[in-house]
XYZ file of C-alpha atoms in Angstrom:
487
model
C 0.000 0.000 0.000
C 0.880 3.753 -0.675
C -0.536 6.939 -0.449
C -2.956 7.706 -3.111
C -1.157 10.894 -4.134
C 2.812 8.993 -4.589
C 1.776 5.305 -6.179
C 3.164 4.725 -10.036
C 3.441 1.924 -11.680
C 6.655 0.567 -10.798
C 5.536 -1.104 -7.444
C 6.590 -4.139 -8.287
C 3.039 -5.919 -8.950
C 2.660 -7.894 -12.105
C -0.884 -9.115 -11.642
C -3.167 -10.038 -14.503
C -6.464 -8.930 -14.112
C -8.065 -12.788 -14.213
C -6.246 -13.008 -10.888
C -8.130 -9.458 -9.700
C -10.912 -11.255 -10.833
C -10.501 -14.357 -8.653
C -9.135 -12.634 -5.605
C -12.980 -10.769 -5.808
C -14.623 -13.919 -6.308
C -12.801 -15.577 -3.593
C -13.250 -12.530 -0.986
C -16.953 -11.925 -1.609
C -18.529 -14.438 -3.400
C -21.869 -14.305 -4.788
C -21.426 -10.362 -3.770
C -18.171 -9.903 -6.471
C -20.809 -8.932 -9.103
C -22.977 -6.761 -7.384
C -19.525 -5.020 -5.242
C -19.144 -1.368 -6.653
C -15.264 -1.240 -6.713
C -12.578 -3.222 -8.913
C -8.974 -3.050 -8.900
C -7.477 -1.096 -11.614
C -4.124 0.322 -12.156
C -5.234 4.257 -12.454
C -1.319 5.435 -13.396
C 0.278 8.163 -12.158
C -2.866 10.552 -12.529
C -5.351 8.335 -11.318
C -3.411 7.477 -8.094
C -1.912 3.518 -9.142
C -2.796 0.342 -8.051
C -6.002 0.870 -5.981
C -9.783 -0.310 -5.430
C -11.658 2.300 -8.604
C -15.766 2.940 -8.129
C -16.906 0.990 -11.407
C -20.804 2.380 -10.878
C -21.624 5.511 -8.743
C -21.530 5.366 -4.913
C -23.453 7.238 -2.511
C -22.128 9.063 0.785
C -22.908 6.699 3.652
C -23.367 3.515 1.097
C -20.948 0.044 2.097
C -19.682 -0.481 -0.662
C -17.048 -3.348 0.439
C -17.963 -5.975 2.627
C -15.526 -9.019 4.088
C -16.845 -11.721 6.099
C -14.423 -13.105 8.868
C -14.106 -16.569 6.978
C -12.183 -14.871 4.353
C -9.924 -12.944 6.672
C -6.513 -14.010 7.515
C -5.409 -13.846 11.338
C -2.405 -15.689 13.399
C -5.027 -18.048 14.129
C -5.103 -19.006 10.628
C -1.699 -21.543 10.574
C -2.428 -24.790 10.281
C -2.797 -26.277 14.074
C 0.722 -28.836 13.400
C 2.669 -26.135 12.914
C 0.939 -23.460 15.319
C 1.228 -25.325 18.121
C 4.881 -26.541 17.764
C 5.481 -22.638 17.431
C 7.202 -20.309 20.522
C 3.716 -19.021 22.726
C 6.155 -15.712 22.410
C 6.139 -15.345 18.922
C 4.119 -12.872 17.757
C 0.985 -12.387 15.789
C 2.596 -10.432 13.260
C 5.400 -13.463 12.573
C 2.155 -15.701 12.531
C 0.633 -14.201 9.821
C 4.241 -13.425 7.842
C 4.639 -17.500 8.233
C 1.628 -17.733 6.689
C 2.208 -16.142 3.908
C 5.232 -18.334 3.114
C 3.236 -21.741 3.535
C 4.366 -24.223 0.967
C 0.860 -24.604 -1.124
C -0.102 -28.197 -0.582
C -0.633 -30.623 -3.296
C -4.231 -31.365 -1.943
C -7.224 -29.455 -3.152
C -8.665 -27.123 0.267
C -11.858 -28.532 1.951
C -14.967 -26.774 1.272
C -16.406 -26.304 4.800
C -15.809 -22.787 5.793
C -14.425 -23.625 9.279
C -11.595 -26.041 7.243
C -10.320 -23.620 4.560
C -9.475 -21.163 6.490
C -6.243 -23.474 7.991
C -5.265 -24.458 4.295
C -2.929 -22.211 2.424
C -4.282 -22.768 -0.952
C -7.344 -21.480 -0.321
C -5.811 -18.060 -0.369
C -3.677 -18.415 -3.540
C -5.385 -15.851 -5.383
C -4.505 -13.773 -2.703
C -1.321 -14.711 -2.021
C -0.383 -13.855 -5.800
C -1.950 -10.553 -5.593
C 0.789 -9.271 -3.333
C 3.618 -6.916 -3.513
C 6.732 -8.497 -5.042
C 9.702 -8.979 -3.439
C 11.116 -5.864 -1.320
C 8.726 -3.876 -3.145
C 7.214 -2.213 0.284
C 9.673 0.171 0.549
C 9.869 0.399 4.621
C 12.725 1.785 5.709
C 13.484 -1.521 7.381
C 14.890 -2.493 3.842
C 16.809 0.820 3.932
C 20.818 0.331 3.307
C 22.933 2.169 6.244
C 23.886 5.199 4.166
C 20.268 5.665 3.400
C 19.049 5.329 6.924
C 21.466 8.037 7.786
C 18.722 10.813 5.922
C 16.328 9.561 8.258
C 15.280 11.668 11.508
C 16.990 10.389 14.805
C 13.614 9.407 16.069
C 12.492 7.031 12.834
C 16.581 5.832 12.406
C 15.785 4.212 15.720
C 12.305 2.897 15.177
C 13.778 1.448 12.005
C 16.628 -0.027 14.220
C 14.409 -1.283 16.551
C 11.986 -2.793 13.951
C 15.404 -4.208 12.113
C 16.179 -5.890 15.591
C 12.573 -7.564 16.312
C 11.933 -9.310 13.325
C 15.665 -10.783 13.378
C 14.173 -11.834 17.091
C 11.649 -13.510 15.657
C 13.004 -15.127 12.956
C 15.210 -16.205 15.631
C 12.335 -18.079 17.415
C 11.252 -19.718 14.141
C 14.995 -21.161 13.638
C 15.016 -22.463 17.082
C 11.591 -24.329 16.155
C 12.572 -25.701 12.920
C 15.528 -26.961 14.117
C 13.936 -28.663 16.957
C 11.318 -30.060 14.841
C 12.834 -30.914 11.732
C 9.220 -31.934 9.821
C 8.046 -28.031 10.354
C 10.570 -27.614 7.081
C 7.892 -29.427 5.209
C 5.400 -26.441 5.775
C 8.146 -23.519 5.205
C 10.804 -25.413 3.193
C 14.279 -23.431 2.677
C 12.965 -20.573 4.840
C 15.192 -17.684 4.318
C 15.353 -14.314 6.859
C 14.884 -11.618 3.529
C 11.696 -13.959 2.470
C 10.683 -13.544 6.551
C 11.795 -9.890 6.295
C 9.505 -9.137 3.151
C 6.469 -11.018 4.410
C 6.151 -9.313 8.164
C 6.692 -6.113 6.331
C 3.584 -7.228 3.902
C 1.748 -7.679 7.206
C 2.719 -4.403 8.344
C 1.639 -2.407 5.602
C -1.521 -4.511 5.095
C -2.798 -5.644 8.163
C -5.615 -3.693 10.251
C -6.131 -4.380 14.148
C -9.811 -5.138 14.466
C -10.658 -4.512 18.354
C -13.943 -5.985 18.392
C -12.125 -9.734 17.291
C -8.995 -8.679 19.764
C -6.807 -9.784 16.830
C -4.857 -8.570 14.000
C -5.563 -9.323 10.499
C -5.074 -9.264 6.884
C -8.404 -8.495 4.736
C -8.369 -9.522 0.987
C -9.580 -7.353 -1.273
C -10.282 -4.161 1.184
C -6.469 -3.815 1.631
C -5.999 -2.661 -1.984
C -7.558 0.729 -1.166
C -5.259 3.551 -0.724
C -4.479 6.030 2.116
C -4.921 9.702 1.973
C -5.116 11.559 5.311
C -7.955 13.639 4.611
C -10.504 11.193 3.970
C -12.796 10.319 6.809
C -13.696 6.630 5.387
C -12.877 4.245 8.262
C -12.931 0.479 7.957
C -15.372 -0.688 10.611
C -16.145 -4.398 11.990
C -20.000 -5.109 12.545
C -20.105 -7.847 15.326
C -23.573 -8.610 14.627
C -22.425 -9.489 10.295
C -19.204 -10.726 11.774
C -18.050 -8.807 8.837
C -15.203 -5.475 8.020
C -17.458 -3.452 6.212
C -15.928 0.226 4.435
C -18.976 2.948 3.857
C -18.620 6.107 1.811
C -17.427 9.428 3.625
C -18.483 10.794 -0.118
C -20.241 10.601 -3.326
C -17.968 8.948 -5.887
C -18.348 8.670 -9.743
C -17.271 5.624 -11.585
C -13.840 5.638 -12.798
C -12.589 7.531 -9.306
C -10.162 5.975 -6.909
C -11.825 5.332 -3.590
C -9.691 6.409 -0.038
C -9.742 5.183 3.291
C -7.626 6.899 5.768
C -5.064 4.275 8.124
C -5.390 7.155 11.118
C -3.813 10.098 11.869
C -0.586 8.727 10.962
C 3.211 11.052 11.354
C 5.174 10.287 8.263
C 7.461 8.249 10.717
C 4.602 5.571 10.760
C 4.089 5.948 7.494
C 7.343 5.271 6.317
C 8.120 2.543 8.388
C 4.788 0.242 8.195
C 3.602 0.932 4.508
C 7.149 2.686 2.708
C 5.590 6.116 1.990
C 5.332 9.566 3.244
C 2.538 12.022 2.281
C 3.503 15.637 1.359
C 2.502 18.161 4.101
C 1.015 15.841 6.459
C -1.291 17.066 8.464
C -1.076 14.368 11.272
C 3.079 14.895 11.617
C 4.342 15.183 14.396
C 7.924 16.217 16.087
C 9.038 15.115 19.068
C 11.225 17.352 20.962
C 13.322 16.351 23.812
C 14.579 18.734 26.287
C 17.457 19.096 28.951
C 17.163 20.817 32.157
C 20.777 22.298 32.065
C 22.982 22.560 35.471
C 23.902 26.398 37.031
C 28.041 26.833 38.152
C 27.044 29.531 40.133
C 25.918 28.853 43.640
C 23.528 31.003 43.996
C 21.341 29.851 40.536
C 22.386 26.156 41.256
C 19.763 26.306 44.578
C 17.298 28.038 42.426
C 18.012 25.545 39.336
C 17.496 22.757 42.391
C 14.336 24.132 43.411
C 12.900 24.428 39.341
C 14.183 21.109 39.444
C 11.897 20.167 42.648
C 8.671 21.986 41.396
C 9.366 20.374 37.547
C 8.897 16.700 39.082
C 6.125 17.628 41.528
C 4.384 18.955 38.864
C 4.807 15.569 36.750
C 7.124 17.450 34.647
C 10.024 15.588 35.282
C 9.917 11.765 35.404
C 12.450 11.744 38.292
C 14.711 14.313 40.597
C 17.585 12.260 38.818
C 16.313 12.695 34.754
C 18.281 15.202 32.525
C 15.169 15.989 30.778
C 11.767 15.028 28.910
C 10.460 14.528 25.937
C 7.380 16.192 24.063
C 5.465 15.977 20.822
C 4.636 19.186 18.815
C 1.828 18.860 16.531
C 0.930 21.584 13.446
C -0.691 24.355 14.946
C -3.462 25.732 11.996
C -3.371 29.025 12.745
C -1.301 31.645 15.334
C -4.890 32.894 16.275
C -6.146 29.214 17.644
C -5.177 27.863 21.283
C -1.909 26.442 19.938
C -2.979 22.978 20.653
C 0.033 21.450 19.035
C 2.415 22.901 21.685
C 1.491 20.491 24.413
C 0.433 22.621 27.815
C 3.389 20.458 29.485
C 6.168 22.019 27.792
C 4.636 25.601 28.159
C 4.867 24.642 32.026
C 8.064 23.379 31.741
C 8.818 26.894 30.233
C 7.446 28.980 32.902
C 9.200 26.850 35.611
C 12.269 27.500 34.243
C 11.893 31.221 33.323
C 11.121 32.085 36.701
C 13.492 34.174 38.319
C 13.426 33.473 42.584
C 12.067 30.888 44.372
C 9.289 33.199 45.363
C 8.154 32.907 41.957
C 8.426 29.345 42.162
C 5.896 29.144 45.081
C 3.598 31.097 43.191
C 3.232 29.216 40.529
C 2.856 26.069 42.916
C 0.254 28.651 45.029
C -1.554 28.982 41.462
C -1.644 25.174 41.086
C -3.945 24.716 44.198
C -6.446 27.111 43.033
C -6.442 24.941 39.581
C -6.852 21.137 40.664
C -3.409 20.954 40.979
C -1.958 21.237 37.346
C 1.058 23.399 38.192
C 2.205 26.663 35.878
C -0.386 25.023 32.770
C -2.340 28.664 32.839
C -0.893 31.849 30.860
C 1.125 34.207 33.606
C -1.028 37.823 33.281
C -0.110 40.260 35.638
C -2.468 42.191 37.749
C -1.610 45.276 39.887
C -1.111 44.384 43.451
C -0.627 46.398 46.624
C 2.492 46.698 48.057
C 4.106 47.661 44.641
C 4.173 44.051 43.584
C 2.607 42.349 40.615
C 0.113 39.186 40.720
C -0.867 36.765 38.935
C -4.323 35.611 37.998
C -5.576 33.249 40.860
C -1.879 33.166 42.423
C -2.764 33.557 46.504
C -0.918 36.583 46.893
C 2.240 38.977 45.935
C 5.198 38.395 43.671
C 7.584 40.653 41.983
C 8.568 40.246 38.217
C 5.606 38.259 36.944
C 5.254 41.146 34.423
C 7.139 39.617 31.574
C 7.332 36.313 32.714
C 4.706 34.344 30.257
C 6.616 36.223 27.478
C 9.705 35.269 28.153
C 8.619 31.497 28.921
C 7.302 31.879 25.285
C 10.359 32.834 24.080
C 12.302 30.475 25.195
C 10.245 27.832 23.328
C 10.431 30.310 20.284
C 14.346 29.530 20.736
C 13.946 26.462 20.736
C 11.884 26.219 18.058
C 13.891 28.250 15.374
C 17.115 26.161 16.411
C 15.471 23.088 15.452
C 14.265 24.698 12.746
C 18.215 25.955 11.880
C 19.295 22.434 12.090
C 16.937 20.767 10.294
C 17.218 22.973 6.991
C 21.019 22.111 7.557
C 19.958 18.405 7.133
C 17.992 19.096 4.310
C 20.615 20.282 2.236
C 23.033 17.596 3.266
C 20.587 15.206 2.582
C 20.075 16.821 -1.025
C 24.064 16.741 -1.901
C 23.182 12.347 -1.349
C 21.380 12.501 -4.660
C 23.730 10.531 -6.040
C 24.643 8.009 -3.618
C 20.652 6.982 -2.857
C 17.817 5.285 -4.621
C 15.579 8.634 -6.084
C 12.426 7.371 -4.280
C 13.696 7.177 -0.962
C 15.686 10.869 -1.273
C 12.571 11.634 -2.004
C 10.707 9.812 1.203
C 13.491 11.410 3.460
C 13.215 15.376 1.364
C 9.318 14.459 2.510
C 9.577 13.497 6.041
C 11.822 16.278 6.874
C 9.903 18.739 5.018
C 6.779 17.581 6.860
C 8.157 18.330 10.151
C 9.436 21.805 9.650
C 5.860 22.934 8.637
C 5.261 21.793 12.417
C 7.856 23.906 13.889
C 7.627 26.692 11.420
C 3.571 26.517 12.772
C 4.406 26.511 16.146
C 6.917 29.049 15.875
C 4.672 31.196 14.390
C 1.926 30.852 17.070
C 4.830 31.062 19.877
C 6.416 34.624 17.938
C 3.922 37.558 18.917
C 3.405 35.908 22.346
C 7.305 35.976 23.017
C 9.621 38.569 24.695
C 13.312 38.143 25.908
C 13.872 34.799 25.504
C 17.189 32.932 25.219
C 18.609 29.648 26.341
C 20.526 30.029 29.710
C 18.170 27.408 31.743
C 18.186 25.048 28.588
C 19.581 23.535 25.725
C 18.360 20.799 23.020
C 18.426 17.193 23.157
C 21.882 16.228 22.085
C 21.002 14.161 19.673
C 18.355 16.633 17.864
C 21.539 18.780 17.455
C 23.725 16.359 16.665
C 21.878 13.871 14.699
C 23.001 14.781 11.882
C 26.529 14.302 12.085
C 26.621 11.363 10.498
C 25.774 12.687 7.198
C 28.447 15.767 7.480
């Protein structure tokens, strides 16, 4: 699967249409006639290989439904082999092992309940799928190549790398202890293990209602694009996925479901794509508490320290930091919803300036159900000569100021991500000769992506900001230095 808006033709499928044909027939039976959609290639303007309307469909109309005989889960392998298997391994090396079943040379049963363990029941299906390391996930990703990826998705992809290499690991262990399981996966090899649990992880769809994961013929040929509202939904009383219309569509158009509100991250490490401007990208931003060499701001550092782990801020007195995720902020007149409320706390603890205005904010906490420095700091005129803050319990000097300069210190932060970042992007653009086009392309994408959420947050963070500057903080190490690699 890709995004609507990237497939061409070169995904590696060579599928003649009888086989379409059969893979409908097998999926939804006496239904395949009457079913509204088809798969067609569409080519670059019509989106690629997808699921096309073939007769007009009506908002709110189902026009795809799949029983759960015809669905493929972990439950599916045949019980000789299943139970002989590691309880460990998971459900998504279940299903991948099914994939890679030898066919047998006996014809499958005809009772429902029977097929469903027999591989060549789904050969239709089977042959309908992506060739060969033609889900581009950055799991397949060679070393130089990973090195355009973000710090954050390098390590998912890492990570990911490392589990299925676990699992295959398990499924070694198995065959070798039970030499007839070769019989069912004969010459098993770790890319052919590799390719199928990436299959599964760009075509699989967790269905709550069955607490299981599973592949559905058929409905996963429709494509992805994130501003669809078309959800595939499970109907416990039909026991059946069934996909309704968010729209009107004509026949010949390419019908969308959306896979969630996905980052590009996700996106490029389940399916192999990115989308352009996504609007469901995210950036995670870590942050370090920094240490004073002074003695008199080390006790005041201490006690930000103190309040930042009362106030949940902090996972422990002992952490260097935390870590939050910035989402695109539509507009510098909304509530800046992207910038998570946490890290504008964070930023008010550590632009105060004495410990008195420490114990206001934790003053101003009690009035508000406890959630420490989350409210704007506005100034009121107090007696005294002091200045207080809304709701605070009493007097304070230099609030005035303060929620502006706690503003601007984000606004630092922001624009020095963003000054890294566009450094990456043009080392990453001088690899155009050392990479595969489509994944400079992926990695131009996913960086591009998350600047329009910084650039979005640092425009809702610049006319709320005064002073500024970084002396309580600095950036995560590695968001400054992840990049090193490619200079």
């Amino acid at each position: 699967l890709r995004a609507a808006e990237d497939i061409s033709c070169s995904d590696g499928l060579t599928v003649k249409d009888d086989t379409w044909q059969a893979l409908k027939r097998l999926t939804l039976g006496d239904a395949a006639e009457s079913c509204p959609v088809e798969v067609r290639d569409g080519g670059e303007r019509g989106g690629g290989r997808g699921l096309f309307a073939t007769q007009p469909i009506e908002k709110g109309h189902v026009f795809l439904t799949v029983h759960r005989d015809q669905m493929i889960t972990g439950d599916s392998l045949p019980p000789p082999l299943s139970s002989l298997l590691p309880p460990s391994l998971s459900v998504w090396a279940r299903i991948a092992l099914f994939l890679l079943l030898r066919p047998s040379p006996s014809p499958p049963p005809t009772s429902a309940t029977s097929h469903r363990h027999h591989h060549n029941h789904w050969q239709p299906y089977i042959a309908s799928l992506p060739a060969f390391k033609s889900v581009d996930s950055t799991v397949w990703w060679q070393e130089h190549e990973r090195a355009m990826l973000l710090p954050s998705l390098y390590n998912d992809t890492r990570d990911r790398t490392a589990l299925i290499q676990s699992e295959f690991g398990l499924i070694e262990t198995a065959l070798a202890d039970h030499p007839h399981l070769h019989a069912f996966l004969p010459n098993l090899t770790f890319e052919q293990f590799c390719h199928a649990y990436s299959l599964v992880c760009s075509r699989a769809w967790g269905i709550e209602s069955l607490g299981n994961l599973a592949l559905v013929p058929y409905a996963d040929m429709i494509n992805h694009n994130p501003g669809t509202h078309t959800l595939l939904c499970y109907d416990e009383e039909q026991q059946a996925v069934e996909i309704t219309a968010d729209r009107d569509y004509e026949p010949g158009e390419q019908v969308l479901v959306s896979y969630g509100d996905l980052s590009n991250g996700v996106l490029a490490l389940d399916f192999g794509f990115a989308v352009a401007d996504n609007p469901h990208d995210s950036v995670e931003m870590c942050v370090l508490v920094s240490s004073s060499t002074t003695p008199h701001n080390a006790l005041l550092n201490e006690a930000k320290r103190c309040l930042l782990v009362e106030a949940q801020l902090l996972p422990s007195d002992t952490a260097s930091g935390a870590s939050f995720v910035l989402k695109r902020i539509q507009t510098p007149a909304s509530d800046g919803r992207g910038l998570p409320f946490a890290l504008r706390a964070l930023a008010r603890i550590l632009t105060a300036s004495s410990k008195d205005q420490l114990q206001f904010l934790r003053d101003e906490g009690r009035h508000h159900s406890g959630t420490v420095a989350r409210r704007p700091i506005r100034a009121q005129g107090g007696g005294g000569g002091g200045e207080r803050g809304e709701g605070g319990g009493g007097e304070v000097a230099g609030v005035e100021g303060w929620e502006g300069r706690a503003m601007g210190l984000l606004l630092s932060l922001m624009e020095e991500r963003i000054e890294h970042m566009m450094d990456a992007r043009q080392v990453i653009k001088q690899m155009a000769y050392e990479v595969d086009t489509s994944r400079l392309g992926m990695a131009l994408q996913i960086i591009d992506s998350q600047l329009a959420v910084l650039r979005s947050v640092a425009a809702w963070l610049r006319p709320r900001a005064s002073g500024g500057g970084l002396e309580h903080v600095i950036s995560n190490p590695e968001a400054r230095n992840g990049w090193s690699a490619l200079r």
